[in-house]
Every structure is written in structure tokens, then in C-alpha cells.
Amino acid sequence: MANLTEATVSFHTNDENKDHDTNVTVEVRDRNGQMAARVSDTFGAFNDHTNNGPYNLSILNHASKDDLQGGNVLLRVDPVGDDTWRFNLFVDLLFADGSHLTATADGLEVNEESEQQQTFGLN
């Protein structure tokens, strides 16, 4: 089975921007909970109604597609002060044989008072 060679994350900001200093962490874990890829950065400001990315995740474990099927993507957003961000998320995993697994989530909203960590399944 093919191993993970690349992982990217992209965001579409809806009608509420992300401030320049809000940190975003994305982690990809296999079905056993082992981390395969990760990125954590502020990425700068994301204005309303814009696409940002794709951003590369660091590959920490060249996991097989079999192991990543049934895995998940953890998203953590850490605002500094008052920041509400409304957005869509797209994670793309590329494997050595050219195949992909993805995770998508639309209509997300995070702020300094809400749940800042969410998990999404890989398809």
C-alpha cells in the first residue's frame, strides 16, 4: 500500500476574518492515533471571502494509506484576544501511488470563547 508523501491544508474564510496573530494547528493522525503530519502557524491575516493556502504540513511519519483510512484531522485554533473566524477547511493527503485522502468541513466558527479544537474524519 502507498505511503504518505505530501499533506496540505487550505482555508476559505467566509464572512468573518481571522486576525494576523491567531494560531492555527492542523494534525493528521492515523487510525491508531499516531501523528503523521502537522503544521502550526499564524499564517497572517485571512480576510473575509478569501482562499488561503494550500499550506504544507510537515510529514512526521510516512504512514500507509491503509493506516490513515479511518484516521482523523485535528484542528486547533488559538485566538489572541477577541477574534471570531468563520471558515471552511480542506485537507489533502497525497500518497506515493498518486491517490488521495481528504478531510473537509464547511461553516466552521471559532472564537476566544468557543471550543477551539475539533476533529474531522478522513475520506
XYZ file of N, CA and C in Angstrom:
369
model
N 0.854 -1.191 0.000
C 0.000 0.000 0.000
C 0.889 1.239 0.000
N 0.418 2.269 -0.634
C 1.183 3.503 -0.817
C 1.325 4.286 0.488
N 2.470 4.934 0.634
C 2.746 5.741 1.820
C 2.516 7.220 1.550
N 2.250 7.954 2.623
C 2.022 9.391 2.574
C 3.282 10.112 2.098
N 3.117 10.992 1.093
C 4.253 11.766 0.586
C 4.069 13.266 0.775
N 2.820 13.728 0.858
C 2.561 15.166 0.974
C 1.224 15.381 1.667
N 1.143 16.451 2.439
C -0.111 16.827 3.103
C -0.230 18.343 3.057
N -1.415 18.829 2.674
C -1.656 20.273 2.615
C -2.987 20.603 3.272
N -3.092 21.856 3.710
C -4.351 22.367 4.252
C -4.651 23.696 3.568
N -5.918 23.894 3.248
C -6.401 25.150 2.666
C -7.615 25.613 3.448
N -7.808 26.920 3.464
C -8.933 27.523 4.175
C -9.671 28.472 3.242
N -10.976 28.528 3.381
C -11.775 29.586 2.761
C -12.435 30.342 3.906
N -12.099 31.620 4.037
C -12.709 32.448 5.074
C -14.036 32.958 4.554
N -15.070 32.795 5.355
C -16.415 33.209 4.968
C -16.611 34.684 5.306
N -17.550 35.013 6.171
C -17.892 36.420 6.413
C -17.318 36.992 7.707
N -16.306 36.334 8.271
C -15.649 36.848 9.482
C -14.187 36.435 9.424
N -13.288 37.413 9.359
C -11.873 37.166 9.106
C -11.140 36.541 10.285
N -9.930 36.019 9.982
C -9.002 35.543 11.003
C -7.946 36.620 11.201
N -7.724 37.003 12.459
C -6.709 38.006 12.773
C -5.304 37.465 12.483
N -4.364 38.371 12.285
C -2.995 38.012 11.912
C -2.275 37.187 12.975
N -2.677 37.311 14.237
C -1.954 36.642 15.315
C -2.664 35.406 15.871
N -3.776 35.007 15.263
C -4.464 33.786 15.687
C -3.707 32.576 15.148
N -3.310 31.672 16.044
C -2.545 30.495 15.642
C -3.478 29.355 15.242
N -3.083 28.647 14.189
C -3.855 27.511 13.685
C -2.938 26.292 13.666
N -3.402 25.196 14.261
C -2.665 23.938 14.251
C -3.517 22.885 13.561
N -2.902 22.149 12.641
C -3.569 21.045 11.953
C -2.683 19.816 12.111
N -3.268 18.732 12.624
C -2.548 17.473 12.795
C -3.324 16.360 12.110
N -2.597 15.486 11.415
C -3.186 14.308 10.786
C -2.724 13.096 11.581
N -3.696 12.287 12.020
C -3.384 11.091 12.808
C -3.959 9.856 12.128
N -3.231 8.750 12.237
C -3.731 7.509 11.652
C -4.776 6.879 12.571
N -5.308 5.746 12.172
C -6.401 5.120 12.931
C -5.969 4.650 14.318
N -4.648 4.576 14.555
C -4.131 4.195 15.870
C -3.747 5.404 16.718
N -3.980 6.605 16.188
C -3.678 7.824 16.924
C -2.274 8.351 16.733
N -1.467 7.687 15.890
C -0.100 8.146 15.654
C -0.114 9.321 14.682
N 0.612 10.394 15.035
C 0.644 11.582 14.193
C 1.476 11.326 12.942
N 0.904 11.683 11.783
C 1.588 11.503 10.502
C 2.083 12.823 9.927
N 1.350 13.912 10.184
C 1.719 15.214 9.615
C 1.185 16.320 10.515
N 1.870 17.490 10.462
C 1.470 18.584 11.354
C 1.964 19.922 10.817
N 1.175 20.963 11.073
C 1.594 22.344 10.866
C 0.974 23.183 11.973
N 1.706 24.190 12.436
C 1.192 25.122 13.434
C 1.809 26.479 13.145
N 0.944 27.471 12.840
C 1.431 28.781 12.417
C 0.288 29.786 12.523
N 0.633 31.067 12.496
C -0.412 32.098 12.424
C -0.839 32.341 10.984
N 0.021 32.091 10.019
C -0.253 32.253 8.582
C -0.618 33.687 8.200
N -0.633 34.628 9.128
C -1.043 36.003 8.831
C -2.554 36.146 8.844
N -3.035 37.327 8.478
C -4.483 37.599 8.466
C -5.135 36.914 7.274
N -6.352 36.411 7.476
C -7.182 35.879 6.395
C -8.395 36.791 6.295
N -8.503 37.525 5.212
C -9.608 38.466 5.023
C -10.905 37.747 4.670
N -12.018 38.441 4.877
C -13.333 37.892 4.530
C -13.367 37.473 3.064
N -14.026 36.343 2.808
C -14.291 35.850 1.450
C -13.012 35.633 0.645
N -11.994 35.059 1.302
C -10.739 34.765 0.603
C -10.358 33.304 0.788
N -9.556 32.809 -0.161
C -8.957 31.483 -0.066
C -7.518 31.651 0.389
N -7.080 30.804 1.319
C -5.720 30.850 1.823
C -5.146 29.447 1.813
N -3.931 29.322 1.300
C -3.304 28.023 1.162
C -3.266 27.633 -0.308
N -2.823 26.433 -0.590
C -2.530 25.377 0.379
C -1.211 25.611 1.126
N -1.214 25.193 2.387
C -0.033 25.228 3.240
C 0.427 23.791 3.462
N 1.738 23.576 3.381
C 2.289 22.236 3.575
C 2.358 21.877 5.048
N 1.980 20.656 5.353
C 2.190 20.093 6.678
C 3.524 19.355 6.652
N 4.242 19.369 7.761
C 5.466 18.576 7.876
C 5.079 17.117 8.011
N 5.703 16.265 7.206
C 5.445 14.829 7.289
C 6.315 14.277 8.415
N 5.681 13.731 9.435
C 6.385 13.189 10.595
C 6.485 11.677 10.538
N 5.605 11.067 9.744
C 5.518 9.616 9.655
C 4.921 9.297 8.289
N 5.667 8.623 7.451
C 5.176 8.270 6.107
C 4.213 7.090 6.216
N 3.099 7.341 6.876
C 2.098 6.306 7.142
C 1.500 5.791 5.839
N 1.017 4.567 5.879
C 0.364 3.990 4.704
C -1.060 4.524 4.588
N -1.577 4.458 3.377
C -2.960 4.877 3.153
C -3.902 4.015 3.986
N -3.599 2.722 4.093
C -4.429 1.827 4.917
C -4.513 2.324 6.353
N -3.374 2.738 6.913
C -3.364 3.209 8.299
C -4.088 4.543 8.458
N -4.023 5.384 7.420
C -4.665 6.693 7.526
C -6.164 6.642 7.248
N -6.621 5.627 6.507
C -8.066 5.471 6.346
C -8.633 5.128 7.713
N -9.613 5.854 8.137
C -10.130 5.692 9.485
C -9.415 6.574 10.487
N -8.439 7.338 10.017
C -7.755 8.300 10.868
C -8.531 9.605 10.920
N -7.870 10.655 11.419
C -8.576 11.934 11.519
C -7.634 13.120 11.408
N -8.262 14.272 11.274
C -7.566 15.553 11.258
C -8.015 16.329 12.481
N -7.064 16.772 13.274
C -7.356 17.610 14.426
C -7.050 19.050 14.040
N -7.997 19.930 14.289
C -7.841 21.363 14.050
C -7.913 22.064 15.391
N -6.908 22.883 15.680
C -6.924 23.699 16.894
C -6.660 25.140 16.489
N -7.502 26.041 16.981
C -7.372 27.466 16.689
C -7.230 28.199 18.016
N -6.161 28.989 18.132
C -5.873 29.724 19.363
C -5.853 31.220 19.084
N -7.004 31.893 19.264
C -7.055 33.344 19.063
C -6.297 34.076 20.170
N -5.775 35.249 19.820
C -5.173 36.154 20.793
C -6.158 37.299 20.960
N -6.758 37.392 22.128
C -7.760 38.440 22.339
C -9.058 38.099 21.631
N -9.725 39.112 21.137
C -11.057 38.989 20.539
C -10.938 38.677 19.052
N -11.267 37.442 18.662
C -11.228 37.070 17.245
C -12.241 35.972 16.986
N -13.207 36.269 16.141
C -14.129 35.263 15.624
C -13.734 35.007 14.181
N -13.634 33.713 13.815
C -13.254 33.332 12.449
C -14.274 32.327 11.941
N -14.863 32.618 10.787
C -15.804 31.705 10.127
C -15.155 31.229 8.836
N -15.097 29.899 8.657
C -14.283 29.385 7.557
C -14.671 27.959 7.176
N -14.113 27.538 6.057
C -14.177 26.158 5.587
C -12.747 25.617 5.574
N -12.625 24.311 5.749
C -11.325 23.642 5.851
C -11.239 22.551 4.799
N -10.062 22.412 4.163
C -9.821 21.313 3.231
C -8.412 20.791 3.461
N -8.300 19.515 3.811
C -7.007 18.856 3.990
C -6.880 17.798 2.900
N -5.732 17.787 2.228
C -5.477 16.845 1.140
C -4.214 16.061 1.456
N -4.331 14.744 1.477
C -3.185 13.861 1.679
C -2.874 13.172 0.361
N -1.623 13.237 -0.077
C -1.186 12.621 -1.327
C -0.273 11.447 -1.003
N -0.488 10.337 -1.709
C 0.270 9.115 -1.476
C 1.169 8.807 -2.668
N 2.159 7.945 -2.449
C 3.171 7.639 -3.460
C 2.573 7.110 -4.761
N 1.418 6.488 -4.712
C 0.788 5.963 -5.931
C -0.107 6.992 -6.622
N -0.111 8.241 -6.127
C -0.919 9.295 -6.730
C -2.332 9.398 -6.185
N -2.702 8.529 -5.273
C -4.052 8.569 -4.693
C -4.116 9.604 -3.568
N -5.330 9.921 -3.151
C -5.560 10.959 -2.145
C -6.535 10.479 -1.075
N -6.410 11.041 0.111
C -7.446 11.053 1.140
C -7.673 12.516 1.484
N -8.905 12.866 1.838
C -9.212 14.259 2.153
C -10.058 14.353 3.416
N -10.056 15.535 3.977
C -10.975 15.895 5.059
C -11.494 17.287 4.731
N -12.798 17.466 4.824
C -13.401 18.773 4.570
C -14.391 19.098 5.677
N -14.510 20.370 5.947
C -15.508 20.848 6.910
C -15.903 22.253 6.489
N -17.189 22.484 6.369
C -17.713 23.785 5.960
C -18.479 24.429 7.104
N -18.502 25.759 7.103
C -19.299 26.500 8.071
C -18.769 26.463 9.487
N -17.451 26.332 9.646
C -16.861 26.329 10.982
C -16.823 27.742 11.543
N -16.943 27.843 12.856
C -16.791 29.126 13.543
C -16.057 28.894 14.849
N -14.994 29.657 15.060
C -14.259 29.608 16.323
C -14.039 31.031 16.809
N -13.925 31.161 18.123
C -13.585 32.447 18.726
C -12.919 32.182 20.062
N -12.584 33.244 20.759
C -11.852 33.116 22.020
C -12.669 32.447 23.119
N -13.971 32.315 22.948
C -14.823 31.728 23.984
C -15.335 30.336 23.630
N -15.240 29.936 22.366
C -15.828 28.667 21.934
C -14.811 27.535 22.006
N -15.298 26.333 21.721
C -14.421 25.163 21.603
C -13.394 25.450 20.517
N -12.132 25.347 20.859
C -11.079 25.729 19.921
C -10.431 24.534 19.239
N -10.866 23.322 19.585
C -10.286 22.122 18.997
C -11.401 21.240 18.479
N -11.258 20.783 17.224
C -12.250 19.918 16.602
C -11.529 18.844 15.806
N -12.204 17.708 15.609
C -11.634 16.591 14.875
C -12.563 16.209 13.735
N -11.953 15.875 12.581
C -12.703 15.518 11.380
C -12.138 14.231 10.803
N -13.003 13.371 10.299
C -12.577 12.113 9.704
C -11.961 12.296 8.331
N -11.116 11.337 7.948
C -10.505 11.314 6.616
C -11.337 10.439 5.695
N -11.514 10.892 4.455
C -12.267 10.129 3.448
C -11.360 9.766 2.291
